[in-house]
mmCIF file of C-alpha atoms and ligand atoms in Angstrom:
data_model
loop_
_atom_site.group_PDB
_atom_site.id
_atom_site.type_symbol
_atom_site.label_atom_id
_atom_site.label_comp_id
_atom_site.label_asym_id
_atom_site.label_seq_id
_atom_site.Cartn_x
_atom_site.Cartn_y
_atom_site.Cartn_z
ATOM 1 C CA UNK S 7 20.870 -4.198 -8.266
ATOM 2 C CA UNK S 8 18.020 -3.209 -10.580
ATOM 3 C CA UNK S 9 16.076 -6.393 -10.229
ATOM 4 C CA UNK S 10 12.666 -4.829 -10.700
ATOM 5 C CA UNK S 11 13.536 -2.527 -13.585
ATOM 6 C CA UNK S 12 15.208 -5.343 -15.482
ATOM 7 C CA UNK S 13 11.806 -6.975 -15.856
ATOM 8 C CA UNK S 14 9.620 -3.918 -16.156
ATOM 9 C CA UNK S 15 8.967 -1.650 -19.077
ATOM 10 C CA UNK S 16 7.639 1.874 -18.598
ATOM 11 C CA UNK S 17 4.184 0.654 -19.665
ATOM 12 C CA UNK S 18 3.988 -2.013 -16.950
ATOM 13 C CA UNK S 19 1.120 -1.301 -14.595
ATOM 14 C CA UNK S 20 1.822 -0.814 -10.909
ATOM 15 C CA UNK S 21 -0.421 -2.067 -8.124
ATOM 16 C CA UNK S 22 0.007 -0.666 -4.643
ATOM 17 C CA UNK S 23 -1.549 -2.728 -1.849
ATOM 18 C CA UNK S 24 -2.506 -0.621 1.167
ATOM 19 C CA UNK S 25 -3.579 3.032 1.230
ATOM 20 C CA UNK S 26 -1.931 3.851 4.560
ATOM 21 C CA UNK S 27 0.751 6.505 4.602
ATOM 22 C CA UNK S 28 3.376 4.198 3.033
ATOM 23 C CA UNK S 29 1.201 3.042 0.108
ATOM 24 C CA UNK S 30 -0.244 6.480 -0.503
ATOM 25 C CA UNK S 31 3.174 8.080 -0.959
ATOM 26 C CA UNK S 32 4.373 5.193 -3.133
ATOM 27 C CA UNK S 33 1.354 5.654 -5.407
ATOM 28 C CA UNK S 34 1.821 9.432 -5.526
ATOM 29 C CA UNK S 35 5.446 9.312 -6.582
ATOM 30 C CA UNK S 36 5.005 6.479 -9.105
ATOM 31 C CA UNK S 37 2.131 8.442 -10.649
ATOM 32 C CA UNK S 38 4.320 11.540 -10.719
ATOM 33 C CA UNK S 39 6.950 9.487 -12.545
ATOM 34 C CA UNK S 40 4.319 8.878 -15.224
ATOM 35 C CA UNK S 41 3.404 5.308 -14.313
ATOM 36 C CA UNK S 42 -0.080 3.806 -14.419
ATOM 37 C CA UNK S 43 -0.978 3.026 -10.802
ATOM 38 C CA UNK S 44 -3.919 1.389 -8.997
ATOM 39 C CA UNK S 45 -4.231 1.253 -5.195
ATOM 40 C CA UNK S 46 -6.042 -1.580 -3.409
ATOM 41 C CA UNK S 47 -7.214 -0.956 0.160
ATOM 42 C CA UNK S 48 -9.160 -3.544 2.142
ATOM 43 C CA UNK S 49 -10.582 -0.988 4.572
ATOM 44 C CA UNK S 50 -13.326 1.570 3.990
ATOM 45 C CA UNK S 51 -12.533 5.213 3.272
ATOM 46 C CA UNK S 52 -12.406 5.946 7.010
ATOM 47 C CA UNK S 53 -9.285 3.747 7.195
ATOM 48 C CA UNK S 54 -9.699 3.087 10.915
ATOM 49 C CA UNK S 55 -8.200 -0.399 10.556
ATOM 50 C CA UNK S 56 -4.687 0.718 9.594
ATOM 51 C CA UNK S 57 -1.936 2.046 11.833
ATOM 52 C CA UNK S 58 -1.820 5.417 10.075
ATOM 53 C CA UNK S 59 -5.245 6.394 11.445
ATOM 54 C CA UNK S 60 -3.912 6.273 15.010
ATOM 55 C CA UNK S 61 -0.626 8.099 14.506
ATOM 56 C CA UNK S 62 0.560 11.382 15.956
ATOM 57 C CA UNK S 63 1.790 12.606 12.584
ATOM 58 C CA UNK S 64 4.905 14.349 13.861
ATOM 59 C CA UNK S 65 7.558 15.055 11.238
ATOM 60 C CA UNK S 66 10.440 15.110 13.686
ATOM 61 C CA UNK S 67 13.694 13.844 12.144
ATOM 62 C CA UNK S 68 15.868 15.552 14.756
ATOM 63 C CA UNK S 69 13.953 14.888 17.976
ATOM 64 C CA UNK S 70 13.491 11.249 16.919
ATOM 65 C CA UNK S 71 17.299 11.035 16.722
ATOM 66 C CA UNK S 72 17.181 10.568 20.483
ATOM 67 C CA UNK S 73 15.973 7.007 20.042
ATOM 68 C CA UNK S 74 16.778 6.027 16.467
ATOM 69 C CA UNK S 75 19.552 5.413 13.951
ATOM 70 C CA UNK S 76 21.025 8.189 11.756
ATOM 71 C CA UNK S 77 19.269 6.744 8.681
ATOM 72 C CA UNK S 78 15.948 7.894 10.180
ATOM 73 C CA UNK S 79 17.206 11.476 10.399
ATOM 74 C CA UNK S 80 18.714 11.338 6.900
ATOM 75 C CA UNK S 81 15.561 10.030 5.206
ATOM 76 C CA UNK S 82 13.361 12.127 7.478
ATOM 77 C CA UNK S 83 15.059 15.342 6.396
ATOM 78 C CA UNK S 84 14.527 14.418 2.759
ATOM 79 C CA UNK S 85 10.873 13.710 3.541
ATOM 80 C CA UNK S 86 10.375 17.187 4.972
ATOM 81 C CA UNK S 87 11.239 18.620 1.538
ATOM 82 C CA UNK S 88 8.833 16.214 -0.156
ATOM 83 C CA UNK S 89 6.013 17.082 2.271
ATOM 84 C CA UNK S 90 6.643 20.784 1.631
ATOM 85 C CA UNK S 91 6.554 20.255 -2.103
ATOM 86 C CA UNK S 92 3.399 18.125 -2.121
ATOM 87 C CA UNK S 93 1.502 20.050 0.565
ATOM 88 C CA UNK S 94 2.937 23.562 1.025
ATOM 89 C CA UNK S 95 0.368 24.190 3.782
ATOM 90 C CA UNK S 96 1.962 21.550 6.069
ATOM 91 C CA UNK S 97 2.666 23.262 9.411
ATOM 92 C CA UNK S 98 6.394 23.608 10.057
ATOM 93 C CA UNK S 99 6.237 25.445 13.381
ATOM 94 C CA UNK S 100 8.958 23.316 14.898
ATOM 95 C CA UNK S 101 8.612 21.229 18.026
ATOM 96 C CA UNK S 102 9.507 21.822 21.644
ATOM 97 C CA UNK S 103 11.029 19.437 24.201
ATOM 98 C CA UNK S 104 10.689 20.320 27.880
ATOM 99 C CA UNK S 105 11.410 18.729 31.251
ATOM 100 C CA UNK S 106 10.850 19.694 34.848
ATOM 101 C CA UNK S 107 13.946 20.887 36.744
ATOM 102 C CA UNK S 108 14.139 17.647 38.754
ATOM 103 C CA UNK S 109 14.437 15.628 35.513
ATOM 104 C CA UNK S 110 17.474 17.493 34.275
ATOM 105 C CA UNK S 111 19.602 14.342 33.862
ATOM 106 C CA UNK S 112 17.065 12.822 31.449
ATOM 107 C CA UNK S 113 16.756 16.137 29.648
ATOM 108 C CA UNK S 114 20.527 16.395 29.151
ATOM 109 C CA UNK S 115 20.660 12.812 27.914
ATOM 110 C CA UNK S 116 17.973 13.669 25.335
ATOM 111 C CA UNK S 117 19.941 16.784 24.313
ATOM 112 C CA UNK S 118 23.104 14.708 23.776
ATOM 113 C CA UNK S 119 21.374 12.238 21.474
ATOM 114 C CA UNK S 120 19.242 14.619 19.395
ATOM 115 C CA UNK S 121 20.443 17.348 17.000
ATOM 116 C CA UNK S 122 19.003 20.267 15.076
ATOM 117 C CA UNK S 123 17.761 22.183 18.120
ATOM 118 C CA UNK S 124 18.324 25.459 19.869
ATOM 119 C CA UNK S 125 18.393 25.569 23.677
ATOM 120 C CA UNK S 126 15.724 27.891 25.009
ATOM 121 C CA UNK S 127 15.200 29.318 28.485
ATOM 122 C CA UNK S 128 11.909 29.963 30.236
ATOM 123 C CA UNK S 129 11.448 33.366 28.552
ATOM 124 C CA UNK S 130 11.843 31.946 25.061
ATOM 125 C CA UNK S 131 9.521 29.075 25.980
ATOM 126 C CA UNK S 132 6.937 31.673 27.023
ATOM 127 C CA UNK S 133 7.334 33.431 23.674
ATOM 128 C CA UNK S 134 6.971 30.201 21.712
ATOM 129 C CA UNK S 135 4.177 28.763 23.828
ATOM 130 C CA UNK S 136 2.564 31.418 26.048
ATOM 131 C CA UNK S 137 0.520 28.736 27.823
ATOM 132 C CA UNK S 138 3.741 27.224 29.173
ATOM 133 C CA UNK S 139 5.091 30.491 30.640
ATOM 134 C CA UNK S 140 6.896 29.854 33.914
ATOM 135 C CA UNK S 141 6.406 26.098 33.831
ATOM 136 C CA UNK S 142 9.790 24.848 32.586
ATOM 137 C CA UNK S 143 13.283 26.250 33.217
ATOM 138 C CA UNK S 144 14.720 25.054 29.922
ATOM 139 C CA UNK S 145 13.741 23.470 26.640
ATOM 140 C CA UNK S 146 14.987 22.340 23.243
ATOM 141 C CA UNK S 147 13.385 24.010 20.237
ATOM 142 C CA UNK S 148 13.580 22.130 16.926
ATOM 143 C CA UNK S 149 12.680 24.872 14.398
ATOM 144 C CA UNK S 150 12.768 22.714 11.255
ATOM 145 C CA UNK S 151 10.223 20.137 12.379
ATOM 146 C CA UNK S 152 6.576 19.898 11.373
ATOM 147 C CA UNK S 153 3.467 17.850 11.934
ATOM 148 C CA UNK S 154 0.416 16.671 10.043
ATOM 149 C CA UNK S 155 -2.946 15.442 11.265
ATOM 150 C CA UNK S 156 -3.163 11.877 9.909
ATOM 151 C CA UNK S 157 -6.955 11.742 9.738
ATOM 152 C CA UNK S 158 -7.025 14.930 7.676
ATOM 153 C CA UNK S 159 -3.912 14.515 5.592
ATOM 154 C CA UNK S 160 -4.613 10.993 4.311
ATOM 155 C CA UNK S 161 -7.887 12.021 2.614
ATOM 156 C CA UNK S 162 -6.082 15.047 1.140
ATOM 157 C CA UNK S 163 -3.361 12.814 -0.305
ATOM 158 C CA UNK S 164 -6.002 10.355 -1.550
ATOM 159 C CA UNK S 165 -7.713 13.221 -3.357
ATOM 160 C CA UNK S 166 -4.388 14.137 -4.940
ATOM 161 C CA UNK S 167 -4.140 10.570 -6.185
ATOM 162 C CA UNK S 168 -7.624 10.773 -7.650
ATOM 163 C CA UNK S 169 -6.716 14.014 -9.429
ATOM 164 C CA UNK S 170 -3.604 12.305 -10.802
ATOM 165 C CA UNK S 171 -5.828 9.590 -12.284
ATOM 166 C CA UNK S 172 -4.923 6.921 -9.716
ATOM 167 C CA UNK S 173 -7.951 4.882 -8.608
ATOM 168 C CA UNK S 174 -8.116 3.736 -4.986
ATOM 169 C CA UNK S 175 -10.205 0.595 -4.754
ATOM 170 C CA UNK S 176 -11.517 0.666 -1.183
ATOM 171 C CA UNK S 177 -12.904 -2.514 0.365
ATOM 172 C CA UNK S 178 -10.628 -4.483 -1.974
ATOM 173 C CA UNK S 179 -8.427 -7.018 -0.297
ATOM 174 C CA UNK S 180 -5.533 -8.013 -2.557
ATOM 175 C CA UNK S 181 -2.585 -10.377 -2.295
ATOM 176 C CA UNK S 182 0.735 -9.697 -4.068
ATOM 177 C CA UNK S 183 0.731 -13.123 -5.764
ATOM 178 C CA UNK S 184 -2.651 -12.478 -7.423
ATOM 179 C CA UNK S 185 -1.744 -9.237 -9.210
ATOM 180 C CA UNK S 186 0.028 -8.753 -12.543
ATOM 181 C CA UNK S 187 2.748 -6.230 -13.262
ATOM 182 C CA UNK S 188 4.804 -4.573 -10.575
ATOM 183 C CA UNK S 189 3.346 -4.862 -7.073
ATOM 184 C CA UNK S 190 4.284 -2.547 -4.210
ATOM 185 C CA UNK S 191 3.193 -4.260 -1.019
ATOM 186 C CA UNK S 192 2.415 -1.694 1.699
ATOM 187 C CA UNK S 193 0.144 -3.787 3.895
ATOM 188 C CA UNK S 194 1.822 -2.736 7.139
ATOM 189 C CA UNK S 195 1.386 -5.171 9.991
ATOM 190 C CA UNK S 196 -1.031 -7.280 7.895
ATOM 191 C CA UNK S 197 1.992 -8.440 5.859
ATOM 192 C CA UNK S 198 3.479 -10.218 8.903
ATOM 193 C CA UNK S 199 3.239 -13.637 7.256
ATOM 194 C CA UNK S 200 5.255 -12.447 4.230
ATOM 195 C CA UNK S 201 7.890 -10.416 6.102
ATOM 196 C CA UNK S 202 9.986 -12.546 8.462
ATOM 197 C CA UNK S 203 10.524 -10.817 11.807
ATOM 198 C CA UNK S 204 7.831 -8.178 11.326
ATOM 199 C CA UNK S 205 5.984 -7.480 14.586
ATOM 200 C CA UNK S 206 3.492 -4.969 15.955
ATOM 201 C CA UNK S 207 4.570 -2.509 18.651
ATOM 202 C CA UNK S 208 1.575 -1.039 20.393
ATOM 203 C CA UNK S 209 1.181 2.716 20.697
ATOM 204 C CA UNK S 210 -1.652 4.094 22.826
ATOM 205 C CA UNK S 211 -3.069 7.609 22.718
ATOM 206 C CA UNK S 212 -5.732 9.789 24.308
ATOM 207 C CA UNK S 213 -7.580 12.411 22.286
ATOM 208 C CA UNK S 214 -8.893 15.297 24.383
ATOM 209 C CA UNK S 215 -10.633 18.600 23.830
ATOM 210 C CA UNK S 216 -10.260 21.817 25.796
ATOM 211 C CA UNK S 217 -10.343 25.530 25.091
ATOM 212 C CA UNK S 218 -8.492 26.265 28.360
ATOM 213 C CA UNK S 219 -5.084 26.005 26.729
ATOM 214 C CA UNK S 220 -3.558 26.444 23.272
ATOM 215 C CA UNK S 221 -0.321 25.103 21.801
ATOM 216 C CA UNK S 222 1.212 26.069 18.459
ATOM 217 C CA UNK S 223 3.355 22.956 18.003
ATOM 218 C CA UNK S 224 3.968 19.461 19.381
ATOM 219 C CA UNK S 225 5.435 19.532 22.888
ATOM 220 C CA UNK S 226 7.375 16.574 24.275
ATOM 221 C CA UNK S 227 7.844 16.068 27.972
ATOM 222 C CA UNK S 228 11.022 14.239 28.933
ATOM 223 C CA UNK S 229 10.290 12.298 32.078
ATOM 224 C CA UNK S 230 12.013 9.344 33.777
ATOM 225 C CA UNK S 231 8.871 7.181 33.702
ATOM 226 C CA UNK S 232 6.461 8.563 31.130
ATOM 227 C CA UNK S 233 7.932 10.463 28.233
ATOM 228 C CA UNK S 234 5.114 11.693 26.058
ATOM 229 C CA UNK S 235 4.071 14.303 23.567
ATOM 230 C CA UNK S 236 1.053 16.515 23.166
ATOM 231 C CA UNK S 237 0.129 17.432 19.603
ATOM 232 C CA UNK S 238 -2.301 20.279 18.943
ATOM 233 C CA UNK S 239 -5.116 19.385 16.537
ATOM 234 C CA UNK S 240 -7.819 21.518 14.949
ATOM 235 C CA UNK S 241 -10.925 22.453 16.973
ATOM 236 C CA UNK S 242 -9.238 22.703 20.413
ATOM 237 C CA UNK S 243 -8.214 19.073 20.323
ATOM 238 C CA UNK S 244 -4.958 17.558 21.507
ATOM 239 C CA UNK S 245 -3.511 14.123 20.969
ATOM 240 C CA UNK S 246 -1.592 12.787 23.946
ATOM 241 C CA UNK S 247 0.763 9.989 22.969
ATOM 242 C CA UNK S 248 2.159 7.577 22.889
ATOM 243 C CA UNK S 249 3.148 4.413 24.680
ATOM 244 C CA UNK S 250 5.626 1.985 23.104
ATOM 245 C CA UNK S 251 4.738 -1.514 24.211
ATOM 246 C CA UNK S 252 5.904 -4.877 22.853
ATOM 247 C CA UNK S 253 2.415 -6.233 22.400
ATOM 248 C CA UNK S 254 0.036 -6.917 19.547
ATOM 249 C CA UNK S 255 -3.018 -6.610 21.772
ATOM 250 C CA UNK S 256 -4.477 -3.377 20.411
ATOM 251 C CA UNK S 257 -6.442 -2.402 23.494
ATOM 252 C CA UNK S 258 -5.730 0.522 25.806
ATOM 253 C CA UNK S 259 -4.797 -0.446 29.354
ATOM 254 C CA UNK S 260 -5.814 1.474 32.437
ATOM 255 C CA UNK S 261 -2.162 1.935 33.377
ATOM 256 C CA UNK S 262 -1.309 3.484 30.001
ATOM 257 C CA UNK S 263 -4.336 5.777 30.108
ATOM 258 C CA UNK S 264 -3.362 6.950 33.593
ATOM 259 C CA UNK S 265 0.247 7.559 32.571
ATOM 260 C CA UNK S 266 -0.637 9.493 29.435
ATOM 261 C CA UNK S 267 -3.131 11.674 31.226
ATOM 262 C CA UNK S 268 -0.829 12.234 34.231
ATOM 263 C CA UNK S 269 1.940 13.357 31.920
ATOM 264 C CA UNK S 270 -0.381 15.810 30.153
ATOM 265 C CA UNK S 271 -1.423 17.162 33.539
ATOM 266 C CA UNK S 272 2.282 17.522 34.390
ATOM 267 C CA UNK S 273 2.773 19.654 31.265
ATOM 268 C CA UNK S 274 -0.102 21.912 32.310
ATOM 269 C CA UNK S 275 -2.877 21.451 34.917
ATOM 270 C CA UNK S 276 -5.368 23.019 32.474
ATOM 271 C CA UNK S 277 -5.403 19.656 30.698
ATOM 272 C CA UNK S 278 -7.110 18.332 33.824
ATOM 273 C CA UNK S 279 -10.341 20.013 32.715
ATOM 274 C CA UNK S 280 -10.248 18.602 29.175
ATOM 275 C CA UNK S 281 -12.959 16.317 27.841
ATOM 276 C CA UNK S 282 -11.759 12.844 26.850
ATOM 277 C CA UNK S 283 -12.899 12.108 23.299
ATOM 278 C CA UNK S 284 -11.157 8.857 22.533
ATOM 279 C CA UNK S 285 -8.677 6.282 23.752
ATOM 280 C CA UNK S 286 -6.794 4.884 20.766
ATOM 281 C CA UNK S 287 -4.207 2.229 19.994
ATOM 282 C CA UNK S 288 -2.340 1.236 16.855
ATOM 283 C CA UNK S 289 0.273 -1.390 16.052
ATOM 284 C CA UNK S 290 3.462 0.042 14.594
ATOM 285 C CA UNK S 291 4.870 -2.388 12.013
ATOM 286 C CA UNK S 292 8.499 -3.019 12.990
ATOM 287 C CA UNK S 293 11.373 -5.304 12.078
ATOM 288 C CA UNK S 294 13.705 -6.510 14.863
ATOM 289 C CA UNK S 295 16.083 -3.556 14.276
ATOM 290 C CA UNK S 296 13.144 -1.086 14.137
ATOM 291 C CA UNK S 297 14.381 0.150 10.738
ATOM 292 C CA UNK S 298 12.355 0.387 7.522
ATOM 293 C CA UNK S 299 12.974 -2.009 4.632
ATOM 294 C CA UNK S 300 12.266 -1.960 0.922
ATOM 295 C CA UNK S 301 12.567 -5.605 -0.056
ATOM 296 C CA UNK S 302 12.805 -6.315 -3.787
ATOM 297 C CA UNK S 303 11.854 -9.796 -5.001
ATOM 298 C CA UNK S 304 11.702 -9.559 -8.771
ATOM 299 C CA UNK S 305 8.352 -7.845 -9.539
ATOM 300 C CA UNK S 306 7.231 -7.781 -5.887
ATOM 301 C CA UNK S 307 8.490 -4.951 -3.706
ATOM 302 C CA UNK S 308 7.607 -4.771 -0.051
ATOM 303 C CA UNK S 309 7.832 -1.453 1.818
ATOM 304 C CA UNK S 310 7.408 -2.065 5.512
ATOM 305 C CA UNK S 311 8.759 -1.681 9.054
ATOM 306 C CA UNK S 312 8.088 2.054 9.254
ATOM 307 C CA UNK S 313 7.706 1.590 13.025
ATOM 308 C CA UNK S 314 7.220 4.968 14.753
ATOM 309 C CA UNK S 315 8.264 6.949 11.679
ATOM 310 C CA UNK S 316 5.688 6.230 8.998
ATOM 311 C CA UNK S 317 4.659 9.835 8.379
ATOM 312 C CA UNK S 318 8.232 10.981 8.682
ATOM 313 C CA UNK S 319 9.670 8.417 6.275
ATOM 314 C CA UNK S 320 6.954 7.517 3.747
ATOM 315 C CA UNK S 321 7.841 10.243 1.172
ATOM 316 C CA UNK S 322 11.570 9.488 1.170
ATOM 317 C CA UNK S 323 10.970 5.727 1.014
ATOM 318 C CA UNK S 324 8.691 6.247 -1.985
ATOM 319 C CA UNK S 325 11.375 8.310 -3.670
ATOM 320 C CA UNK S 326 13.917 5.539 -3.073
ATOM 321 C CA UNK S 327 11.551 2.873 -4.455
ATOM 322 C CA UNK S 328 10.803 4.882 -7.600
ATOM 323 C CA UNK S 329 14.495 5.597 -8.226
ATOM 324 C CA UNK S 330 15.295 1.911 -7.756
ATOM 325 C CA UNK S 331 12.601 0.770 -10.176
ATOM 326 C CA UNK S 332 13.605 3.359 -12.772
ATOM 327 C CA UNK S 333 17.171 2.116 -12.455
ATOM 328 C CA UNK S 334 18.422 5.536 -11.430
ATOM 329 C CA UNK S 335 20.000 4.778 -8.080
ATOM 330 C CA UNK S 336 19.382 2.739 -4.996
ATOM 331 C CA UNK S 337 19.818 3.182 -1.262
ATOM 332 C CA UNK S 338 21.642 0.228 0.271
ATOM 333 C CA UNK S 339 20.712 1.291 3.793
ATOM 334 C CA UNK S 340 17.059 0.450 3.171
ATOM 335 C CA UNK S 341 16.835 -1.537 -0.089
ATOM 336 C CA UNK S 342 17.353 -5.286 0.098
ATOM 337 C CA UNK S 343 17.061 -7.919 -2.570
ATOM 338 C CA UNK S 344 15.177 -11.006 -1.395
HETATM 339 C C1 LIG Z 403 0.156 5.830 18.513
HETATM 340 C C2 LIG Z 403 1.047 6.003 17.325
HETATM 341 C C3 LIG Z 403 1.657 7.226 17.103
HETATM 342 C C4 LIG Z 403 2.479 7.397 15.985
HETATM 343 N N1 LIG Z 403 3.015 8.623 15.781
HETATM 344 C C5 LIG Z 403 3.784 8.834 14.684
HETATM 345 C C6 LIG Z 403 4.310 10.113 14.428
HETATM 346 O O1 LIG Z 403 4.092 11.058 15.195
HETATM 347 N N2 LIG Z 403 5.071 10.289 13.306
HETATM 348 C C7 LIG Z 403 5.327 9.273 12.439
HETATM 349 O O2 LIG Z 403 6.027 9.482 11.449
HETATM 350 N N3 LIG Z 403 4.812 8.024 12.654
HETATM 351 C C8 LIG Z 403 4.064 7.796 13.760
HETATM 352 N N4 LIG Z 403 3.548 6.550 14.007
HETATM 353 C C9 LIG Z 403 3.933 5.443 13.125
HETATM 354 C C10 LIG Z 403 3.058 5.371 11.891
HETATM 355 O O3 LIG Z 403 1.719 5.449 12.249
HETATM 356 C C11 LIG Z 403 3.322 4.043 11.146
HETATM 357 O O4 LIG Z 403 4.695 3.880 10.895
HETATM 358 C C12 LIG Z 403 2.580 4.066 9.801
HETATM 359 O O5 LIG Z 403 1.217 4.361 10.008
HETATM 360 C C13 LIG Z 403 2.704 2.748 9.072
HETATM 361 O O6 LIG Z 403 2.081 2.971 7.839
HETATM 362 P P1 LIG Z 403 1.791 1.821 6.792
HETATM 363 O O7 LIG Z 403 1.216 2.474 5.596
HETATM 364 O O8 LIG Z 403 3.017 0.969 6.643
HETATM 365 O O9 LIG Z 403 0.717 0.898 7.530
HETATM 366 P P2 LIG Z 403 -0.873 1.130 7.698
HETATM 367 O O10 LIG Z 403 -1.177 2.520 8.045
HETATM 368 O O11 LIG Z 403 -1.333 0.073 8.635
HETATM 369 O O12 LIG Z 403 -1.434 0.868 6.251
HETATM 370 C C14 LIG Z 403 -1.541 -0.421 5.715
HETATM 371 C C15 LIG Z 403 -2.845 -0.472 4.960
HETATM 372 O O13 LIG Z 403 -2.892 -1.694 4.227
HETATM 373 C C16 LIG Z 403 -4.226 -2.157 4.253
HETATM 374 N N5 LIG Z 403 -4.192 -3.600 3.957
HETATM 375 C C17 LIG Z 403 -3.676 -4.590 4.716
HETATM 376 N N6 LIG Z 403 -3.795 -5.777 4.090
HETATM 377 C C18 LIG Z 403 -4.383 -5.512 2.887
HETATM 378 C C19 LIG Z 403 -4.755 -6.316 1.790
HETATM 379 N N7 LIG Z 403 -4.520 -7.643 1.776
HETATM 380 N N8 LIG Z 403 -5.343 -5.741 0.722
HETATM 381 C C20 LIG Z 403 -5.584 -4.386 0.710
HETATM 382 N N9 LIG Z 403 -5.247 -3.581 1.739
HETATM 383 C C21 LIG Z 403 -4.651 -4.132 2.811
HETATM 384 C C22 LIG Z 403 -4.700 -1.838 5.657
HETATM 385 O O14 LIG Z 403 -6.119 -1.788 5.716
HETATM 386 C C23 LIG Z 403 -4.042 -0.479 5.898
HETATM 387 O O15 LIG Z 403 -4.914 0.579 5.553
HETATM 388 C C24 LIG Z 403 2.712 6.323 15.095
HETATM 389 C C25 LIG Z 403 2.080 5.102 15.317
HETATM 390 C C26 LIG Z 403 1.240 4.935 16.408
HETATM 391 C C27 LIG Z 403 0.553 3.634 16.606
#
């Protein structure tokens, strides 16, 4: 079981490859455990090449239960505690799921599959989100959920690493075979060749700006054709996302752009006046079962397949990896020995 720890003393250096959300949390928790860590990142500080840059950043272990296995909720709930501990300012305003009256069947299906919510009527929706007053007859409010803004939170976590004495070598491409000591491979979709079955699942987004409407939390619209979410960002910005397409072509199609924007307009016509700032697309790294894996091969540990849950799962996966390496305990649902 403790393959890695059997070969590793406490003084063994640890190299993390990839400073996306997975690698960043691995480095943070290994440093916290007192280990000497270096992070190698092939991109520049802006990190626009990785998937994490394009993410919504929702921390939604319950709402995601609608389309994922219970392990995602279990690890996701643990992650919420770790986010709170590391960044107490993380917004935990909950999230809201709404549907138009005509889409009640889809809404009820969502309600059956998700947990951790309170049913709210139109008055409570108006209290939670005044901008949505009178627009939806019913909703699901998930009070425990939170969200982060990936492009702001990654630099904050990187700064925490720096303060903990962990160097991040930007513009440094590294391969697991070339590094000494214990290597934690968090290359995301770039590790395709080393992770059998790993594929990219495209997610497209539209970033808009408007002062005509305000939201306090992510709002998901359940819809028979285009289910989407709108996440409020700083400076009157909103991220509309996201498609889920089996394609590794990271361009935004006209159809997807139309669907995303139509769905936002269906949430509130005020979005029709918003300025479009950016069309974005990222490839979610996913295994065939869409579940994350920590694969241990002696002194090489790969953490990958975070799919649509990277921000939700990265802290808990890092905790599992550290516990495994220290020989404390393991988590057979995600840890595999190669
Ligand atoms: C549109 C969209 C919306 C999403 N929304 C959410 C959400 O709301 N909540 C959520 O939890 N998740 C969400 N996700 C999923 C999440 O973004 C991913 O699961 C997560 O970003 C994967 O993180 P990662 O660190 O594994 O990969 P990446 O972020 O891709 O990081 C890998 C890093 O490794 C670097 N790298 C690669 N090869 C090398 C090398 N040889 N040497 C050095 N560095 C290397 C890359 O440059 C990259 O920076 C979303 C994804 C998309 C696309």
